[in-house]
Short mmCIF file of C-alpha atoms and ligand atoms in Angstrom, two decimals:
data_model
loop_
_atom_site.label_atom_id
_atom_site.label_comp_id
_atom_site.label_asym_id
_atom_site.label_seq_id
_atom_site.Cartn_x
_atom_site.Cartn_y
_atom_site.Cartn_z
CA UNK A 102 0.98 -11.51 -13.11
CA UNK A 103 1.38 -14.99 -11.60
CA UNK A 104 4.71 -16.82 -11.23
CA UNK A 105 5.11 -20.58 -11.85
CA UNK A 106 4.59 -21.10 -8.11
CA UNK A 107 1.21 -19.35 -8.25
CA UNK A 108 2.50 -16.41 -6.24
CA UNK A 109 1.41 -12.87 -7.07
CA UNK A 110 4.01 -10.35 -8.19
CA UNK A 111 2.29 -7.51 -6.34
CA UNK A 112 0.05 -7.56 -3.27
CA UNK A 113 -1.58 -4.42 -1.86
CA UNK A 114 -3.37 -3.82 1.45
CA UNK A 115 -6.01 -1.40 2.68
CA UNK A 116 -5.03 -1.62 6.35
CA UNK A 117 -8.34 -0.98 8.09
CA UNK A 118 -9.32 -1.61 11.70
CA UNK A 119 -6.59 0.04 13.80
CA UNK A 120 -9.09 2.34 15.55
CA UNK A 121 -11.41 -0.53 16.50
CA UNK A 122 -8.48 -2.63 17.67
CA UNK A 123 -7.53 0.18 20.06
CA UNK A 124 -11.14 0.85 21.15
CA UNK A 125 -11.63 -2.81 22.11
CA UNK A 126 -8.70 -2.38 24.50
CA UNK A 127 -9.86 1.05 25.77
CA UNK A 128 -6.75 2.61 24.22
CA UNK A 129 -6.47 5.82 22.18
CA UNK A 130 -6.82 5.29 18.43
CA UNK A 131 -3.23 6.30 17.79
CA UNK A 132 -2.04 3.26 19.73
CA UNK A 133 -4.02 1.19 17.24
CA UNK A 134 -2.04 2.79 14.43
CA UNK A 135 1.19 2.13 16.33
CA UNK A 136 0.25 -1.54 16.56
CA UNK A 137 -0.58 -1.34 12.84
CA UNK A 138 3.06 -0.50 12.16
CA UNK A 139 4.13 -3.64 14.06
CA UNK A 140 1.87 -5.62 11.71
CA UNK A 141 3.42 -3.85 8.69
CA UNK A 142 6.85 -5.11 9.78
CA UNK A 143 5.61 -8.64 10.34
CA UNK A 144 3.66 -8.90 7.08
CA UNK A 145 6.34 -7.18 4.97
CA UNK A 146 8.89 -9.76 6.15
CA UNK A 147 6.49 -12.61 5.25
CA UNK A 148 5.67 -11.13 1.82
CA UNK A 149 9.30 -10.61 0.80
CA UNK A 150 10.45 -13.93 2.32
CA UNK A 151 7.97 -15.69 0.06
CA UNK A 152 9.57 -14.02 -2.97
CA UNK A 153 6.75 -11.58 -3.74
CA UNK A 154 8.43 -8.54 -5.28
CA UNK A 155 5.94 -5.74 -4.65
CA UNK A 156 4.02 -4.83 -1.49
CA UNK A 157 1.90 -1.67 -1.42
CA UNK A 158 0.16 -0.29 1.66
CA UNK A 159 -2.57 2.34 1.97
CA UNK A 160 -1.51 4.27 5.08
CA UNK A 161 -3.22 7.67 4.73
CA UNK A 162 -5.77 8.80 2.18
CA UNK A 163 -6.39 12.30 0.84
CA UNK A 164 -9.62 12.14 2.90
CA UNK A 165 -7.86 11.19 6.18
CA UNK A 166 -6.97 14.86 6.80
CA UNK A 167 -10.57 15.12 8.07
CA UNK A 168 -9.64 13.06 11.17
CA UNK A 169 -9.01 14.73 14.56
CA UNK A 170 -5.76 16.72 14.58
CA UNK A 171 -4.06 14.53 17.19
CA UNK A 172 -4.78 11.37 15.20
CA UNK A 173 -3.41 13.02 12.03
CA UNK A 174 -0.28 14.22 13.82
CA UNK A 175 0.12 10.74 15.33
CA UNK A 176 0.07 9.19 11.84
CA UNK A 177 2.56 11.77 10.53
CA UNK A 178 4.91 11.00 13.44
CA UNK A 179 4.58 7.27 12.82
CA UNK A 180 5.63 7.80 9.21
CA UNK A 181 8.63 9.99 10.21
CA UNK A 182 9.78 7.49 12.82
CA UNK A 183 9.33 4.64 10.39
CA UNK A 184 11.50 6.36 7.79
CA UNK A 185 14.21 7.20 10.28
CA UNK A 186 14.30 3.78 11.95
CA UNK A 187 13.78 1.29 9.14
CA UNK A 188 16.06 2.51 6.36
CA UNK A 189 19.12 0.47 7.47
CA UNK A 190 17.01 -2.71 7.48
CA UNK A 191 15.64 -1.99 3.99
CA UNK A 192 19.12 -1.25 2.63
CA UNK A 193 20.45 -4.47 4.18
CA UNK A 194 17.54 -6.55 2.84
CA UNK A 195 17.49 -4.99 -0.66
CA UNK A 196 14.03 -3.45 -0.34
CA UNK A 197 13.25 -0.25 -2.26
CA UNK A 198 11.06 2.04 -0.16
CA UNK A 199 8.78 4.45 -1.99
CA UNK A 200 6.28 6.82 -0.41
CA UNK A 201 3.71 8.00 -2.91
CA UNK A 202 0.91 10.53 -2.54
CA UNK A 203 0.34 14.21 -3.04
CA UNK A 204 2.71 15.33 -0.22
CA UNK A 205 0.97 18.73 -0.26
CA UNK A 206 0.11 18.59 3.44
CA UNK A 207 3.50 17.25 4.55
CA UNK A 208 6.22 19.30 6.22
CA UNK A 209 9.45 20.04 4.35
CA UNK A 210 11.26 17.87 6.88
CA UNK A 211 9.02 14.88 6.16
CA UNK A 212 9.31 15.43 2.39
CA UNK A 213 13.07 15.38 2.79
CA UNK A 214 12.91 12.11 4.77
CA UNK A 215 10.74 10.61 2.01
CA UNK A 216 13.23 11.60 -0.72
CA UNK A 217 16.10 10.34 1.41
CA UNK A 218 14.39 6.98 2.02
CA UNK A 219 14.08 6.37 -1.73
CA UNK A 220 17.59 7.63 -2.52
CA UNK A 221 19.13 5.31 0.08
CA UNK A 222 17.12 2.21 -0.87
CA UNK A 223 16.63 2.59 -4.64
CA UNK A 224 19.34 0.08 -5.56
CA UNK A 225 17.58 -2.74 -3.70
CA UNK A 226 16.85 -5.82 -5.80
CA UNK A 227 14.85 -8.07 -3.49
CA UNK A 228 11.56 -6.24 -3.18
CA UNK A 229 9.63 -2.99 -3.31
CA UNK A 230 7.62 -1.57 -0.44
CA UNK A 231 5.38 1.33 -1.43
CA UNK A 232 3.54 3.27 1.24
CA UNK A 233 0.64 5.38 -0.06
CA UNK A 234 0.47 8.42 2.19
CA UNK A 235 -1.79 11.40 1.44
CA UNK A 236 -2.78 9.29 -1.56
CA UNK A 237 -6.07 9.27 -3.44
CA UNK A 238 -6.82 7.25 -6.56
CA UNK A 239 -8.89 10.01 -8.12
CA UNK A 240 -6.28 12.69 -7.41
CA UNK A 241 -3.64 10.41 -8.97
CA UNK A 242 -5.73 10.06 -12.15
CA UNK A 243 -6.58 13.79 -12.35
CA UNK A 244 -2.94 14.78 -11.89
CA UNK A 245 -1.90 12.31 -14.59
CA UNK A 246 -4.53 13.72 -16.99
CA UNK A 247 -3.31 17.24 -16.31
CA UNK A 248 0.29 16.22 -17.05
CA UNK A 249 -0.81 14.73 -20.38
CA UNK A 250 -2.73 17.92 -21.20
CA UNK A 251 0.26 20.09 -20.27
CA UNK A 252 2.45 18.00 -22.56
CA UNK A 253 -0.19 18.08 -25.29
CA UNK A 254 -0.12 14.26 -25.38
CA UNK A 255 -2.81 11.81 -26.47
CA UNK A 256 -2.02 8.52 -24.73
CA UNK A 257 -3.09 4.88 -24.72
CA UNK A 258 -3.84 2.95 -21.51
CA UNK A 259 -0.28 1.75 -21.01
CA UNK A 260 1.23 5.17 -21.64
CA UNK A 261 -1.29 6.74 -19.26
CA UNK A 262 -0.19 4.34 -16.49
CA UNK A 263 3.28 5.84 -16.89
CA UNK A 264 1.92 9.21 -15.73
CA UNK A 265 0.49 7.82 -12.48
CA UNK A 266 2.39 7.90 -9.21
CA UNK A 267 2.74 4.13 -9.53
CA UNK A 268 4.56 4.42 -12.88
CA UNK A 269 7.41 2.22 -11.62
CA UNK A 270 5.15 -0.51 -10.24
CA UNK A 271 3.20 -3.31 -11.92
CA UNK A 272 -0.57 -3.35 -11.28
CA UNK A 273 -1.50 -5.16 -8.05
CA UNK A 274 -2.49 -8.80 -8.57
CA UNK A 275 -4.18 -8.90 -5.18
CA UNK A 276 -5.80 -6.16 -3.10
CA UNK A 277 -6.70 -7.14 0.47
CA UNK A 278 -8.88 -4.99 2.70
CA UNK A 279 -8.89 -5.87 6.39
CA UNK A 280 -11.37 -4.60 8.99
CA UNK A 281 -14.62 -5.99 7.61
CA UNK A 282 -15.68 -3.20 5.23
CA UNK A 283 -16.25 -4.01 1.57
CA UNK A 284 -15.11 -0.90 -0.24
CA UNK A 285 -12.14 0.46 -2.13
CA UNK A 286 -11.98 3.90 -0.45
CA UNK A 287 -10.25 5.74 -3.32
CA UNK A 288 -7.21 3.42 -3.37
CA UNK A 289 -5.45 2.46 -6.63
CA UNK A 290 -8.48 3.03 -8.85
CA UNK A 291 -6.83 2.82 -12.27
CA UNK A 292 -4.29 0.21 -11.26
CA UNK A 293 -6.70 -2.33 -9.73
CA UNK A 294 -8.90 -2.80 -12.81
CA UNK A 295 -8.10 -6.56 -12.85
CA UNK A 296 -6.87 -7.14 -9.31
CA UNK A 297 -8.27 -10.04 -7.31
CA UNK A 298 -10.05 -8.60 -4.25
CA UNK A 299 -10.03 -10.18 -0.79
CA UNK A 300 -11.98 -8.80 2.16
CA UNK A 301 -11.03 -9.93 5.65
CA UNK A 302 -12.93 -9.28 8.90
CA UNK A 303 -9.64 -9.27 10.82
CA UNK A 304 -8.59 -5.89 12.22
CA UNK A 305 -5.24 -4.89 10.67
CA UNK A 306 -3.19 -5.17 13.90
CA UNK A 307 -4.38 -8.80 14.20
CA UNK A 308 -3.67 -9.74 10.58
CA UNK A 309 -1.47 -12.83 10.64
CA UNK A 310 0.98 -14.78 8.52
CA UNK A 311 -1.56 -17.64 8.51
CA UNK A 312 -4.24 -15.43 6.95
CA UNK A 313 -1.76 -14.10 4.41
CA UNK A 314 -0.97 -17.68 3.39
CA UNK A 315 -4.68 -18.51 3.11
CA UNK A 316 -5.14 -15.56 0.74
CA UNK A 317 -2.09 -16.58 -1.28
CA UNK A 318 -3.43 -20.15 -1.51
CA UNK A 319 -6.84 -18.88 -2.68
CA UNK A 320 -5.10 -16.67 -5.24
CA UNK A 321 -3.08 -19.62 -6.56
CA UNK A 322 -6.39 -21.40 -7.30
CA UNK A 323 -7.89 -18.41 -9.14
CA UNK A 324 -8.45 -18.54 -12.87
CA UNK A 325 -7.54 -14.99 -13.93
CA UNK A 326 -9.21 -14.32 -17.24
CA UNK A 327 -8.60 -10.59 -17.82
CA UNK A 328 -11.80 -10.50 -19.85
CA UNK A 329 -10.95 -13.66 -21.84
CA UNK A 330 -12.48 -17.12 -21.40
CA UNK A 331 -9.74 -18.72 -19.28
CA UNK A 332 -8.57 -22.30 -18.93
CA UNK A 333 -11.78 -24.15 -18.07
C1 FPP B 460 -7.45 2.53 9.01
O1 FPP B 460 -7.89 2.16 10.28
C2 FPP B 460 -6.05 2.82 9.08
C3 FPP B 460 -5.50 4.02 8.79
C4 FPP B 460 -6.28 5.17 8.32
C5 FPP B 460 -4.08 4.24 8.95
C6 FPP B 460 -3.20 3.07 8.65
C7 FPP B 460 -1.85 3.41 9.06
C8 FPP B 460 -0.96 2.59 9.63
C9 FPP B 460 -1.15 1.16 9.87
C10 FPP B 460 0.34 3.15 10.07
C11 FPP B 460 0.90 4.12 9.08
C12 FPP B 460 2.25 4.38 9.31
C13 FPP B 460 3.32 3.99 8.57
C14 FPP B 460 4.60 4.11 9.17
C15 FPP B 460 3.28 3.41 7.24
P1 FPP B 460 -9.00 3.05 10.99
O2 FPP B 460 -8.31 4.06 11.80
O3 FPP B 460 -9.93 3.61 9.96
O4 FPP B 460 -9.68 1.97 11.88
P2 FPP B 460 -11.22 1.85 12.25
O5 FPP B 460 -11.97 1.62 10.96
O6 FPP B 460 -11.25 0.66 13.14
O7 FPP B 460 -11.58 3.13 12.94
#
């Protein structure tokens, strides 16, 4: 959906390039992820300041469990610290914080922090930050199908979307992948059917407000046709 100002309602990011950012500086990969969190803070502020209501971030895929154990534990710690530290800011700024994903590999303590983050922020009315953690687009679809089967329900496309983990979110208008690769990597497969895709060579820790604004400007010029014939 596009507002009168040409802004998207929902922007999503595949935050790629943290490892290479660290490698270029001869640092361990987990310091690249730590710097990635600094970029999350910076870009989230810019997104919500511009009046965009939904920001969704791909932080850890169902396939990322294959990474070395210390990198995985580093990412889990980053998420825990993020939840503990940032809640007061989200409450103050009216941002609802959702963590979506399977949660199967997460500790009970982390699951509790995730529930607590949503409970404390759910009344926010300025914006919605959704972090996809242990998330896979295919797993999301398969779980939704299984729920429909269990309920004995035949559904249409819109009803099916209500069974996905993103049930409370609109589809993303824009999906940006940083880090130079041109793939979707099992992100929001059902939800991004009509998203505008932007691929940036910038490594996520270097992603800037200026580049965000360039993408938003390009989006404002886009003729979204959703399969129709559009304005021209
Ligand atoms: C991809 O870069 C990035 C990830 C797999 C993790 C992204 C996670 C964060 C930015 C922090 C998550 C934490 C919170 C609190 C939300 P890569 O490691 O694949 O980089 P590379 O392609 O350069 O190796």
